[in-house]
Short mmCIF file of C-alpha atoms in Angstrom, two decimals:
data_model
loop_
_atom_site.label_atom_id
_atom_site.label_comp_id
_atom_site.label_asym_id
_atom_site.label_seq_id
_atom_site.Cartn_x
_atom_site.Cartn_y
_atom_site.Cartn_z
CA MET A 26 -39.39 48.09 58.34
CA ASP A 27 -40.29 46.70 54.61
CA LYS A 28 -37.47 45.01 52.66
CA GLN A 29 -36.66 48.16 50.31
CA ALA A 30 -36.14 50.22 53.27
CA LEU A 31 -33.74 47.15 54.80
CA LYS A 32 -31.78 46.97 51.56
CA LYS A 33 -31.13 51.10 51.95
CA TYR A 34 -30.16 50.36 55.31
CA ALA A 35 -27.88 47.47 54.38
CA ILE A 36 -26.27 49.49 51.65
CA ALA A 37 -25.65 52.36 54.24
CA VAL A 38 -23.98 49.57 56.60
CA VAL A 39 -21.58 48.37 53.87
CA ASP A 40 -20.66 51.99 52.69
CA ALA A 41 -19.92 52.76 56.60
CA MET A 42 -17.74 49.70 56.81
CA ALA A 43 -15.82 50.46 53.63
CA PRO A 44 -12.53 51.23 55.28
CA GLU A 45 -12.59 48.05 57.38
CA LEU A 46 -13.67 46.04 54.17
CA LYS A 47 -10.80 47.51 52.25
CA LYS A 48 -8.30 47.29 55.07
CA ILE A 49 -9.09 43.30 55.09
CA SER A 50 -8.92 42.63 51.67
CA LEU A 51 -5.52 44.71 51.25
CA ALA A 52 -4.21 42.84 54.50
CA LEU A 53 -4.90 39.36 52.84
CA HIS A 54 -3.62 40.72 49.55
CA ASN A 55 -0.22 41.74 50.94
CA HIS A 56 0.09 38.42 53.02
CA PRO A 57 -0.79 35.83 50.89
CA GLU A 58 -0.85 32.35 52.48
CA LEU A 59 -1.41 29.09 50.87
CA GLY A 60 -4.22 26.73 51.23
CA GLY A 61 -4.33 25.21 54.82
CA GLN A 62 -2.07 28.10 56.05
CA GLU A 63 -4.00 30.77 56.25
CA HIS A 64 -3.68 31.35 59.81
CA GLN A 65 -3.29 35.13 59.87
CA ALA A 66 -6.31 35.44 57.39
CA ALA A 67 -8.36 33.28 59.69
CA ARG A 68 -7.47 35.68 62.90
CA LEU A 69 -8.22 38.56 60.83
CA LEU A 70 -11.69 37.42 59.80
CA THR A 71 -13.03 35.55 63.12
CA ALA A 72 -11.76 38.88 65.09
CA ALA A 73 -13.59 41.15 62.93
CA ALA A 74 -16.78 38.64 63.15
CA GLU A 75 -16.11 38.53 67.25
CA ARG A 76 -16.04 42.52 67.21
CA HIS A 77 -19.71 42.32 65.25
CA GLY A 78 -21.07 40.05 67.98
CA PHE A 79 -20.77 36.97 66.00
CA SER A 80 -20.48 33.47 67.42
CA ILE A 81 -17.32 31.67 66.32
CA ARG A 82 -16.46 28.07 65.87
CA GLN A 83 -13.23 26.69 64.42
CA ASP A 84 -11.37 23.92 63.37
CA ILE A 85 -14.04 23.01 61.16
CA SER A 86 -13.60 19.56 59.27
CA GLY A 87 -10.09 18.85 59.79
CA TYR A 88 -8.87 22.45 58.76
CA LYS A 89 -7.29 24.71 61.34
CA THR A 90 -7.91 27.63 59.30
CA ALA A 91 -11.74 26.82 58.79
CA PHE A 92 -14.46 28.58 60.95
CA ILE A 93 -17.85 29.20 61.26
CA ALA A 94 -19.26 32.55 62.74
CA THR A 95 -23.18 32.89 63.47
CA LYS A 96 -25.14 35.55 64.75
CA GLY A 97 -28.98 34.90 65.25
CA ASP A 98 -31.13 31.67 65.38
CA THR A 99 -34.19 32.44 64.10
CA GLY A 100 -35.56 32.98 60.58
CA PRO A 101 -34.08 31.79 56.94
CA LYS A 102 -30.39 30.39 57.68
CA ILE A 103 -28.22 32.81 55.10
CA ALA A 104 -24.71 32.00 54.48
CA PHE A 105 -21.87 33.88 53.08
CA LEU A 106 -18.65 31.98 52.16
CA ALA A 107 -15.12 33.36 52.46
CA GLU A 108 -12.31 32.25 50.53
CA TYR A 109 -8.84 33.41 51.60
CA ASP A 110 -6.15 31.12 50.17
CA ALA A 111 -3.41 32.36 47.78
CA LEU A 112 -1.36 30.82 45.00
CA PRO A 113 2.14 29.64 44.97
CA GLU A 114 4.35 32.40 43.51
CA LEU A 115 1.10 34.37 42.34
CA GLY A 116 -0.35 35.41 45.75
CA HIS A 117 -4.10 36.55 45.23
CA ALA A 118 -3.82 35.76 41.65
CA CYS A 119 -7.72 34.53 41.94
CA GLY A 120 -8.81 37.54 44.04
CA HIS A 121 -9.72 35.55 47.38
CA ASN A 122 -8.86 38.62 49.38
CA LEU A 123 -11.88 40.25 47.76
CA ILE A 124 -13.99 37.14 48.27
CA ALA A 125 -13.23 37.17 52.04
CA ALA A 126 -13.96 41.06 52.23
CA MET A 127 -17.22 40.88 49.97
CA SER A 128 -18.82 38.10 52.16
CA TRP A 129 -17.70 39.46 55.51
CA GLY A 130 -19.50 43.21 54.42
CA ALA A 131 -22.44 41.02 53.22
CA ALA A 132 -22.75 38.99 56.34
CA ALA A 133 -22.14 42.05 58.82
CA ALA A 134 -24.75 44.05 57.03
CA LEU A 135 -27.39 41.33 57.16
CA ALA A 136 -26.80 40.62 60.96
CA ALA A 137 -26.88 44.47 61.48
CA VAL A 138 -30.25 45.00 59.66
CA ALA A 139 -32.18 41.63 60.19
CA GLY A 140 -32.29 41.57 63.53
CA ASP A 141 -34.22 38.14 64.58
CA GLN A 142 -35.53 38.04 61.16
CA ALA A 143 -32.35 35.69 59.93
CA ALA A 144 -29.56 33.50 61.04
CA THR A 145 -26.69 34.93 59.41
CA TYR A 146 -23.64 32.71 58.88
CA PHE A 147 -20.07 33.79 57.91
CA ILE A 148 -18.14 30.70 56.74
CA GLY A 149 -14.74 30.37 56.52
CA CYS A 150 -13.60 28.09 53.85
CA PRO A 151 -9.85 27.30 53.03
CA ALA A 152 -7.74 25.71 50.37
CA GLU A 153 -10.15 26.13 47.54
CA GLU A 154 -7.21 26.25 44.99
CA THR A 155 -6.04 22.82 46.28
CA SER A 156 -7.96 20.07 48.66
CA GLY A 157 -11.07 22.28 48.75
CA ALA A 158 -12.13 22.50 52.50
CA LYS A 159 -15.64 22.72 51.20
CA VAL A 160 -15.66 19.52 49.91
CA ALA A 161 -15.17 18.18 53.50
CA MET A 162 -17.56 20.29 55.01
CA ALA A 163 -20.06 19.44 52.74
CA ASP A 164 -19.29 15.66 53.51
CA ASP A 165 -19.85 16.81 57.35
CA GLY A 166 -23.56 18.45 56.37
CA ILE A 167 -22.09 21.82 57.41
CA PHE A 168 -24.45 23.39 54.70
CA ASN A 169 -27.05 21.13 55.12
CA GLY A 170 -30.48 23.10 55.91
CA LEU A 171 -29.25 26.39 54.63
CA THR A 172 -31.68 28.54 52.76
CA ALA A 173 -29.04 30.11 50.59
CA ALA A 174 -25.65 29.94 50.21
CA LEU A 175 -23.73 32.97 48.61
CA ILE A 176 -20.45 33.94 47.34
CA VAL A 177 -19.13 36.42 44.49
CA HIS A 178 -16.06 36.15 42.53
CA PRO A 179 -13.88 38.65 41.02
CA ALA A 180 -13.46 38.56 37.24
CA ASP A 181 -13.41 40.59 34.06
CA ASN A 182 -17.24 40.82 33.72
CA ASN A 183 -20.45 40.73 35.54
CA CYS A 184 -21.71 37.38 35.29
CA ILE A 185 -24.34 34.91 36.61
CA GLY A 186 -25.34 31.51 35.83
CA GLY A 187 -23.25 28.96 33.94
CA THR A 188 -21.90 26.10 35.81
CA SER A 189 -18.19 24.68 36.61
CA TYR A 190 -16.44 21.37 36.11
CA ALA A 191 -16.74 18.30 38.19
CA THR A 192 -12.97 17.16 38.72
CA HIS A 193 -11.27 14.30 40.28
CA PRO A 194 -7.55 14.75 39.80
CA LEU A 195 -5.95 11.21 39.00
CA LYS A 196 -2.05 10.35 39.72
CA VAL A 197 -1.40 7.45 37.34
CA THR A 198 1.97 5.47 38.06
CA PHE A 199 3.20 2.38 35.87
CA HIS A 200 5.82 0.03 37.35
CA GLY A 201 8.26 -2.01 35.09
CA ARG A 202 11.78 -3.56 35.57
CA PRO A 203 14.82 -1.80 35.37
CA ALA A 204 17.77 -2.70 33.27
CA HIS A 205 20.61 -1.15 31.33
CA VAL A 206 19.36 0.01 27.84
CA ALA A 207 22.37 -2.07 26.22
CA SER A 208 22.01 -5.32 28.14
CA ASN A 209 22.15 -8.57 26.11
CA THR A 210 20.65 -10.37 28.93
CA ASP A 211 17.65 -8.08 30.26
CA LYS A 212 15.68 -5.90 28.43
CA GLY A 213 13.62 -4.66 31.37
CA VAL A 214 10.10 -3.47 31.53
CA ASN A 215 9.75 0.26 30.45
CA ALA A 216 7.33 1.83 32.72
CA LEU A 217 7.68 5.14 30.69
CA ASP A 218 6.78 3.25 27.44
CA ALA A 219 3.45 2.07 29.20
CA LEU A 220 2.84 5.89 30.48
CA VAL A 221 3.45 7.29 26.99
CA LEU A 222 0.99 4.83 25.40
CA PHE A 223 -1.55 5.70 28.43
CA TYR A 224 -1.03 9.23 27.58
CA GLN A 225 -1.60 8.78 23.86
CA GLY A 226 -4.61 6.38 24.69
CA LEU A 227 -6.39 9.19 26.42
CA GLN A 228 -6.75 11.38 23.41
CA ALA A 229 -8.68 8.58 21.39
CA LEU A 230 -10.67 7.77 24.56
CA ARG A 231 -11.74 11.44 24.71
CA GLN A 232 -13.73 11.00 21.49
CA THR A 233 -15.43 8.27 22.81
CA PHE A 234 -17.49 10.23 25.47
CA THR A 235 -21.07 11.71 25.09
CA GLN A 236 -20.72 14.51 27.27
CA LYS A 237 -18.10 17.41 27.16
CA THR A 238 -15.11 15.96 29.10
CA ILE A 239 -11.34 17.20 29.67
CA LEU A 240 -8.58 15.15 30.04
CA ALA A 241 -5.18 16.79 30.51
CA GLY A 242 -1.92 16.05 32.33
CA ILE A 243 1.74 16.21 32.77
CA ILE A 244 4.52 13.68 33.21
CA THR A 245 6.00 14.16 36.59
CA LYS A 246 8.41 11.40 36.48
CA GLY A 247 9.81 9.66 33.59
CA GLY A 248 12.78 7.66 34.73
CA LEU A 249 16.22 8.24 36.43
CA ALA A 250 18.85 8.14 33.72
CA PRO A 251 18.67 7.66 29.73
CA ASN A 252 20.77 4.68 30.14
CA ILE A 253 18.55 3.04 32.41
CA VAL A 254 14.94 1.31 31.35
CA PRO A 255 12.69 3.31 33.63
CA GLU A 256 11.38 1.24 36.47
CA GLU A 257 8.69 3.64 37.25
CA ALA A 258 6.66 6.38 35.38
CA GLU A 259 4.29 8.91 36.86
CA ALA A 260 1.83 11.32 35.58
CA LYS A 261 -0.75 13.56 36.88
CA PHE A 262 -4.09 14.20 35.13
CA THR A 263 -7.09 16.64 35.49
CA VAL A 264 -10.14 14.65 34.84
CA ARG A 265 -13.18 16.80 34.25
CA ALA A 266 -16.79 16.47 33.11
CA LEU A 267 -20.14 18.58 33.14
CA SER A 268 -21.41 16.29 36.09
CA ALA A 269 -20.11 14.42 38.87
CA GLN A 270 -22.03 11.47 38.18
CA TYR A 271 -20.94 11.27 34.36
CA LEU A 272 -17.33 11.70 35.62
CA GLU A 273 -17.47 9.04 38.44
CA GLU A 274 -19.55 6.40 36.46
CA THR A 275 -18.62 6.64 33.05
CA VAL A 276 -15.23 8.94 32.58
CA LEU A 277 -13.08 7.25 35.33
CA PRO A 278 -13.97 3.65 34.64
CA ALA A 279 -12.97 4.04 31.22
CA VAL A 280 -9.72 5.83 32.18
CA ARG A 281 -9.02 3.00 34.60
CA ARG A 282 -9.95 0.18 31.95
CA LEU A 283 -7.45 2.02 29.57
CA ALA A 284 -4.61 2.11 32.30
CA ALA A 285 -5.37 -1.70 33.04
CA GLY A 286 -5.26 -2.73 29.33
CA ILE A 287 -2.04 -1.27 28.71
CA ALA A 288 -0.47 -2.53 31.91
CA SER A 289 -1.29 -5.89 30.81
CA ALA A 290 -0.15 -5.49 27.47
CA THR A 291 3.42 -3.92 28.19
CA GLY A 292 3.93 -6.32 31.32
CA THR A 293 3.86 -3.56 33.81
CA THR A 294 1.60 -2.93 36.73
CA VAL A 295 -0.35 0.22 37.14
CA GLU A 296 -1.25 2.43 40.36
CA LEU A 297 -4.14 4.86 40.19
CA VAL A 298 -4.78 7.40 43.08
CA HIS A 299 -6.96 10.56 43.29
CA TYR A 300 -4.74 12.90 44.97
CA GLU A 301 -7.36 15.64 45.58
CA PRO A 302 -11.06 15.18 46.50
CA LEU A 303 -14.06 15.31 43.94
CA PHE A 304 -15.34 18.76 43.16
CA LYS A 305 -18.65 18.32 42.04
CA GLU A 306 -20.18 20.50 39.37
CA LEU A 307 -21.69 23.94 40.31
CA ARG A 308 -25.66 24.22 40.24
CA ASN A 309 -26.62 27.82 40.42
CA SER A 310 -30.11 28.39 42.27
CA PRO A 311 -32.59 29.95 39.70
CA ARG A 312 -34.34 31.85 42.12
CA LEU A 313 -30.98 33.23 43.74
CA MET A 314 -29.93 34.16 40.20
CA GLU A 315 -33.17 35.96 39.62
CA LEU A 316 -32.74 37.95 42.77
CA PHE A 317 -29.04 38.83 42.33
CA GLN A 318 -29.55 40.19 39.02
CA THR A 319 -32.45 42.27 40.33
CA ASN A 320 -30.27 43.82 42.83
CA MET A 321 -27.24 44.24 40.69
CA THR A 322 -29.29 46.15 38.23
CA ALA A 323 -30.58 48.39 41.33
CA LEU A 324 -27.01 49.22 42.07
CA GLY A 325 -26.52 50.50 38.30
CA GLU A 326 -24.76 47.23 37.30
CA GLU A 327 -25.40 45.26 33.83
CA VAL A 328 -25.03 41.44 34.17
CA ILE A 329 -24.48 38.87 31.62
CA VAL A 330 -26.44 35.71 32.16
CA LEU A 331 -24.77 32.45 31.02
CA LYS A 332 -26.19 29.46 29.58
CA ALA A 333 -26.50 26.74 31.95
CA ASP A 334 -24.06 24.73 30.37
CA ASP A 335 -21.16 27.29 29.90
CA ALA A 336 -18.63 25.59 32.11
CA ASP A 337 -15.30 27.50 33.43
CA GLY A 338 -12.98 25.99 35.81
CA SER A 339 -13.79 23.79 38.93
CA THR A 340 -14.50 24.92 42.39
CA ASP A 341 -15.57 23.26 45.70
CA VAL A 342 -18.35 25.51 45.66
CA GLY A 343 -20.13 22.97 43.52
CA ASN A 344 -20.03 20.63 46.53
CA VAL A 345 -21.81 23.28 48.57
CA SER A 346 -24.65 23.76 45.84
CA HIS A 347 -25.42 20.10 45.83
CA ALA A 348 -26.17 20.76 49.69
CA ALA A 349 -28.10 24.26 49.71
CA PRO A 350 -28.98 26.62 47.09
CA THR A 351 -26.28 28.58 45.84
CA ILE A 352 -25.01 31.19 43.58
CA HIS A 353 -21.63 31.99 42.62
CA PRO A 354 -21.59 34.99 40.42
CA ASP A 355 -18.84 37.19 38.97
CA ILE A 356 -18.17 40.84 39.64
CA SER A 357 -15.80 42.83 37.23
CA ILE A 358 -12.45 44.04 38.54
CA GLY A 359 -11.25 45.11 35.01
CA PRO A 360 -11.66 44.12 31.51
CA GLY A 361 -9.54 41.34 30.05
CA LEU A 362 -8.30 39.69 33.16
CA VAL A 363 -7.59 36.16 33.34
CA ALA A 364 -7.34 34.42 36.41
CA HIS A 365 -4.46 32.94 38.09
CA THR A 366 -2.04 35.34 36.21
CA PRO A 367 0.27 38.19 37.65
CA ASP A 368 -2.23 40.74 36.07
CA PHE A 369 -5.19 39.49 37.89
CA ALA A 370 -3.26 39.31 41.27
CA ALA A 371 -2.19 42.99 40.68
CA ALA A 372 -5.85 43.86 39.97
CA ALA A 373 -6.98 42.32 43.22
CA GLY A 374 -4.81 44.80 44.90
CA SER A 375 -5.93 48.21 42.86
CA ASP A 376 -8.09 50.93 44.33
CA TYR A 377 -10.46 49.91 41.81
CA ALA A 378 -11.09 46.47 42.92
CA GLN A 379 -11.29 47.60 46.71
CA GLU A 380 -14.26 49.69 45.48
CA ARG A 381 -16.00 46.65 43.69
CA LEU A 382 -15.72 44.67 46.57
CA LEU A 383 -18.55 46.92 47.94
CA VAL A 384 -20.74 46.42 45.19
CA GLY A 385 -20.43 42.76 45.47
CA ALA A 386 -21.03 42.81 49.48
CA LYS A 387 -24.21 45.16 48.90
CA ALA A 388 -25.63 42.97 45.86
CA MET A 389 -25.52 39.76 48.40
CA VAL A 390 -26.82 41.30 51.14
CA MET A 391 -29.62 42.54 49.20
CA THR A 392 -30.38 39.11 47.81
CA ALA A 393 -30.32 37.90 51.50
CA ILE A 394 -32.86 40.36 52.33
CA ASP A 395 -35.12 39.23 49.55
CA LEU A 396 -35.26 35.95 51.42
CA LEU A 397 -36.69 37.13 54.71
CA GLU A 398 -39.92 36.03 55.51
#
């Protein structure tokens, strides 16, 4: 059977799976679970894979809700990545319920039509919104040797290309010495003053970088009472750049030097801790992008091609893309939507979105078929 015939077969498989895929998506949407706690989602997805003859490995890279489902062991190794964690209070306001269903549909369809022409991987990746399981999984070599890794994200438009920011969140804590603000004998050492100077210094520091950089944060601890000189002041910052190399080798060392200088000048001490792991920038595979766009066109979809340096957000899929050829396109589930909002959460559970996930699954499996030898 030639590739065009295989694609028609795969489309028919996805259509036949539509009730199952929609049921999975809505079950996840109606029962959102936070990162690392997605036990129900993992059970639902692994049970579906087992019913279709996939072999399952669980408890991957320290995440009990991570899994690797495989079927076939010859030909190109093609992986479909599932995300299924939700956001606090907002639920599936990033549409991970749709991502999980799309990737499962594509994986099941490829395994059904490719036979021994491909090794199909359906990889469950928890906690994308927080610690990012794909970081540890990439460090453990889970994605090494893959021919391709595919994932589609719901959005307001069909888009492909672009990148994401490398990010390494940073907690900064200044330590001083407490005293009563009206004391004549001990003025104390004000940790909050040092933190405010650091916060202001970041604004000037940003202007020194030659690549686009984001330095933003909030003060999470500023003292205990207004009549006590703050002994400890803490802030959390998102520190981002267009490449992990520039972030780690240029931006973060400059931030550390600024903190150390302010601590020395104010008589405080400072502690800097990365409270979440490094998310690397996304590298979309040009070949996979071209194939995916062609297949979306064949499905009657128009796709916006973004410039290579068009960055939007951060994702641990970036770490996957440093280990294997990867694409992370967007599929529209409604105009004007902004992720991480109540409106997006509502859209991710809509009837329209459940139809759109079928398009995403079809485009992914068609792209995978193009990779068959």
